[in-house]
PDB file of C-alpha atoms in Angstrom:
ATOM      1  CA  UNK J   1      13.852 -13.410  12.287  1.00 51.00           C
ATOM      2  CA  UNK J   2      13.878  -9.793  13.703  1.00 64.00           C
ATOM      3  CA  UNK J   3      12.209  -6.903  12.668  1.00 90.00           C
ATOM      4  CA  UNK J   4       8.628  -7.084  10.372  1.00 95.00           C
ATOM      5  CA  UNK J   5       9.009  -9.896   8.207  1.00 95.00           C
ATOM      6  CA  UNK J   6       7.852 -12.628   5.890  1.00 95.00           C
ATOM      7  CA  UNK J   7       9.886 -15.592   5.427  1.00 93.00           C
ATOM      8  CA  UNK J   8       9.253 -18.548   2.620  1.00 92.00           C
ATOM      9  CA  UNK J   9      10.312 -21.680   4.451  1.00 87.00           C
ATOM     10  CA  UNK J  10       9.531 -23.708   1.654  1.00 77.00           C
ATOM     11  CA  UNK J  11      12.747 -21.788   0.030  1.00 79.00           C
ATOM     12  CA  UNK J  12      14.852 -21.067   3.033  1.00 68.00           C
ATOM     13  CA  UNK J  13      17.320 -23.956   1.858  1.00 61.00           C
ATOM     14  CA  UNK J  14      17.508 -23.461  -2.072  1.00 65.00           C
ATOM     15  CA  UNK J  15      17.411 -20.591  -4.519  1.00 73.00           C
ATOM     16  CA  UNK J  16      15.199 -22.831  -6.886  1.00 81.00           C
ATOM     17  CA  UNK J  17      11.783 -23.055  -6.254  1.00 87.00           C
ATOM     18  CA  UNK J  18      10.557 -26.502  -5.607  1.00 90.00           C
ATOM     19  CA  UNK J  19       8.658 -28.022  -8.707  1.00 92.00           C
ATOM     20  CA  UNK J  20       5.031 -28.256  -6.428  1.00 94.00           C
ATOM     21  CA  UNK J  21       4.962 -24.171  -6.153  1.00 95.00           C
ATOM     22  CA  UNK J  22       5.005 -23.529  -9.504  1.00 95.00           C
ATOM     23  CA  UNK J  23       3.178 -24.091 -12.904  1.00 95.00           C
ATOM     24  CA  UNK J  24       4.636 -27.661 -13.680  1.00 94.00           C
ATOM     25  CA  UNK J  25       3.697 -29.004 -10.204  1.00 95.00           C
ATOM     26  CA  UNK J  26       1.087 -28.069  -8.168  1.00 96.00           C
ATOM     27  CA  UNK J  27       0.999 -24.756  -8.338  1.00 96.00           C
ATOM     28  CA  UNK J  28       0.053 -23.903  -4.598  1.00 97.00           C
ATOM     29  CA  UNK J  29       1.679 -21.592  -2.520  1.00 97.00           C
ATOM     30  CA  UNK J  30       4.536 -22.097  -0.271  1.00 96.00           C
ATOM     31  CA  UNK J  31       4.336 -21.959   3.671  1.00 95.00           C
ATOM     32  CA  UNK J  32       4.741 -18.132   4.851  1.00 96.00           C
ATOM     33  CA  UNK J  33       6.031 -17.274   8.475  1.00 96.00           C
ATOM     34  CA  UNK J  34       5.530 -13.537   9.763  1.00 98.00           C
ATOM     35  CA  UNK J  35       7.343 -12.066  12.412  1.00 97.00           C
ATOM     36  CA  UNK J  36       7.278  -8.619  14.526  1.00 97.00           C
ATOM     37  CA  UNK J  37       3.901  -7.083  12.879  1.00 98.00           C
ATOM     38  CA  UNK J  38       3.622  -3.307  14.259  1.00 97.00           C
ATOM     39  CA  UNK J  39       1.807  -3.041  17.031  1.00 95.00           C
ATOM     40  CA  UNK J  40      -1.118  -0.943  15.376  1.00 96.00           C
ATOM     41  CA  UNK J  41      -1.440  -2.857  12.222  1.00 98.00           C
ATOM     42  CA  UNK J  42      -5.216  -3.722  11.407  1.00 98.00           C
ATOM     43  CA  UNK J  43      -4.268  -5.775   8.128  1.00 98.00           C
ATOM     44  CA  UNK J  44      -2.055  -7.386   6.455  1.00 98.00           C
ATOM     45  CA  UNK J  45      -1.340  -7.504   2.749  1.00 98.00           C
ATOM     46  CA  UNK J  46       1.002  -9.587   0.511  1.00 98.00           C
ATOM     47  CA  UNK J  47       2.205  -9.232  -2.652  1.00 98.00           C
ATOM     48  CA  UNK J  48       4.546 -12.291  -5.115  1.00 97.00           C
ATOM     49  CA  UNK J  49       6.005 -10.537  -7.749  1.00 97.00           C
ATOM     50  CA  UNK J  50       8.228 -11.476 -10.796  1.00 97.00           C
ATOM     51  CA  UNK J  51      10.208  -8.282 -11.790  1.00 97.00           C
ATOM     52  CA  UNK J  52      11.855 -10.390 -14.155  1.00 95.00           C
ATOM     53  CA  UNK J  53       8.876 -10.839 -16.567  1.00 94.00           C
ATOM     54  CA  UNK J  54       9.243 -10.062 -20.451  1.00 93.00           C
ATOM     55  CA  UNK J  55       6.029  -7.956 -20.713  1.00 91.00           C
ATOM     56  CA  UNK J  56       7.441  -6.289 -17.315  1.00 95.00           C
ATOM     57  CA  UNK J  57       6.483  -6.855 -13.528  1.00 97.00           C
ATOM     58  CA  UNK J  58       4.472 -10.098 -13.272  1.00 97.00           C
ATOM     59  CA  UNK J  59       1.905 -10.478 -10.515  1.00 98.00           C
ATOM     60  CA  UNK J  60       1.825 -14.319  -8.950  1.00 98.00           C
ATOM     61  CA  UNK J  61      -0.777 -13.396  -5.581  1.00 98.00           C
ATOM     62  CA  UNK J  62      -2.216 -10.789  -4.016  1.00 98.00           C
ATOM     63  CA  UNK J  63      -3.630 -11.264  -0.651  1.00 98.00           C
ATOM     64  CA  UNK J  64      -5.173  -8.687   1.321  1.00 98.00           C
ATOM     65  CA  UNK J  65      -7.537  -8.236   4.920  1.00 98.00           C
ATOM     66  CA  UNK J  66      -4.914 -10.853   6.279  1.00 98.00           C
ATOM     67  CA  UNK J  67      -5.143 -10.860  10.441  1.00 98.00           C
ATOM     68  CA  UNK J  68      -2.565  -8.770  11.897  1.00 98.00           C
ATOM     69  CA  UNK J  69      -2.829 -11.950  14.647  1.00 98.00           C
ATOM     70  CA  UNK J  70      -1.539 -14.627  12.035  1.00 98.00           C
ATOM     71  CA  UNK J  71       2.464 -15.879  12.201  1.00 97.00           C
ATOM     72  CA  UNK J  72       1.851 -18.369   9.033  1.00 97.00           C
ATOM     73  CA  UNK J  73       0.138 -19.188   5.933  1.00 98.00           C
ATOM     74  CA  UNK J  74       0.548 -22.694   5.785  1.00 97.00           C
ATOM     75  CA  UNK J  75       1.490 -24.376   2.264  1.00 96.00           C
ATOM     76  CA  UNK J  76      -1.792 -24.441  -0.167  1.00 97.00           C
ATOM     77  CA  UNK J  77      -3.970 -22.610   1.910  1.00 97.00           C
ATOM     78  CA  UNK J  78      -5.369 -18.833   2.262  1.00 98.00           C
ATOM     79  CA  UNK J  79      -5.894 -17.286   6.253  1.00 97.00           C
ATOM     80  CA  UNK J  80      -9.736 -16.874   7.268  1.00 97.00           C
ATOM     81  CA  UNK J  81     -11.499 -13.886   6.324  1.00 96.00           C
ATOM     82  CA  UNK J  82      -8.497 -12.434   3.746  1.00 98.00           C
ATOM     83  CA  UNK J  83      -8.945 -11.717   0.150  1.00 98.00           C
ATOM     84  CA  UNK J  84      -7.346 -12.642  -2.984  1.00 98.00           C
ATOM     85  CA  UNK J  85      -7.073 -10.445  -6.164  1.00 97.00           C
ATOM     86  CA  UNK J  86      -6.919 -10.856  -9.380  1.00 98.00           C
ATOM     87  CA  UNK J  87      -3.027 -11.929 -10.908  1.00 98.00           C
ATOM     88  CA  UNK J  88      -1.634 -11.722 -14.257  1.00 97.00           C
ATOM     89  CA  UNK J  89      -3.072 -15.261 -14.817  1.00 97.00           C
ATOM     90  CA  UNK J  90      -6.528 -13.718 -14.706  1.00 98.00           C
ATOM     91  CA  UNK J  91      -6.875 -15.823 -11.368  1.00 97.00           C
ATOM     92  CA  UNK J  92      -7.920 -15.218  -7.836  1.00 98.00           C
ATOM     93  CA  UNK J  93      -5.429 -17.085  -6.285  1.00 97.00           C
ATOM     94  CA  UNK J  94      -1.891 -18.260  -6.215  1.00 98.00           C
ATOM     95  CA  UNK J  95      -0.183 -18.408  -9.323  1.00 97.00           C
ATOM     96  CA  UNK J  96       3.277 -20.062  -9.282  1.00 96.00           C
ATOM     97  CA  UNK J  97       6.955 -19.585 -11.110  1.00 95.00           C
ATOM     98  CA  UNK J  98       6.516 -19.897 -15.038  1.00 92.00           C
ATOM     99  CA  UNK J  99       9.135 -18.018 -16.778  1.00 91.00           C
ATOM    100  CA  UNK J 100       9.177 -18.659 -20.248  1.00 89.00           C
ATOM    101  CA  UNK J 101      12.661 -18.455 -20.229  1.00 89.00           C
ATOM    102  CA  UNK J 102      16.060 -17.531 -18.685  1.00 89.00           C
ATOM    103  CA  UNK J 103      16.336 -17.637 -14.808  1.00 88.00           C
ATOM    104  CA  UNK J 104      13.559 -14.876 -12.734  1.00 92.00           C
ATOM    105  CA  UNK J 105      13.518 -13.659  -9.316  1.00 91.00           C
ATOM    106  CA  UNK J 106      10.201 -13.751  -7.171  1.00 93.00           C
ATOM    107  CA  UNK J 107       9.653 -10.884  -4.302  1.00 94.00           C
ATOM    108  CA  UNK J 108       7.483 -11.856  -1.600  1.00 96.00           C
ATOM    109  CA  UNK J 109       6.531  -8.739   0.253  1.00 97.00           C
ATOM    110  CA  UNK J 110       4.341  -8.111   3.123  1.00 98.00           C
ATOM    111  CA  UNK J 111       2.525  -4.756   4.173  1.00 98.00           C
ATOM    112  CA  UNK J 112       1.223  -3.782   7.561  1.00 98.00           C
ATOM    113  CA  UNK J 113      -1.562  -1.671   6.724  1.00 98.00           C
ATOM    114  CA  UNK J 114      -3.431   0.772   9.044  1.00 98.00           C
ATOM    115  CA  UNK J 115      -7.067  -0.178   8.108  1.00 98.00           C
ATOM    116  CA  UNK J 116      -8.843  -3.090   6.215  1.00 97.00           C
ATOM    117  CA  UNK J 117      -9.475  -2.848   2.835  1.00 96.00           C
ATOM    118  CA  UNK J 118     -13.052  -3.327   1.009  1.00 90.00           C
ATOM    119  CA  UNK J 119     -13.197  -6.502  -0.301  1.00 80.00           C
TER     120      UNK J 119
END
């Protein structure tokens, strides 16, 4: 890894996600690694995506107040002190692949932000 990142290890090896991250398995979020977070970052934010959607961009997790400290969300889990918002499932939490159809792409993307949000 070089440069700010997130990586999904859980998909590192396949382009499908395993059945346990999405709707019809578990339905718990994947382990995240981060890597090279700028040095005057006070939060971190992160935000699963499906672009892909019928009705248009689908939100799967938002996660905000996230240490600037932390290299990894493990699988199933949420870091101390961070938030979670609301997603298109009308949950606060993670909310796994369920296209309806057809084959959908998922972004995970991470933000270093310069202050923490209000929760």
């Amino acid at each position: 890894m070089s440069g700010f990142q997130i990586q999904v290890l859980s998909l590192r090896t396949t382009a499908l996600f395993p059945k346990k991250f999405t709707c019809d398995g578990a339905d718990v979020n994947p382990q995240l690694l981060i890597a090279n977070v700028p040095a005057r970052t006070k939060s971190l934010s992160i935000d699963v995506d499906d672009p892909d959607a019928p009705a248009g961009t689908w939100v799967h997790w938002v996660v905000w107040n996230i240490d600037p400290q932390t290299l990894e969300i493990k699988e199933h889990s949420v870091p101390n002190g961070a938030n979670q918002g609301l997603n298109d499932f009308s949950k606060h939490n993670y909310g796994g692949p369920c296209p309806p159809s057809g084959t959908h792409r998922y972004f995970f993307k991470l933000y270093a932000l310069d202050t923490i949000l209000a929760a």
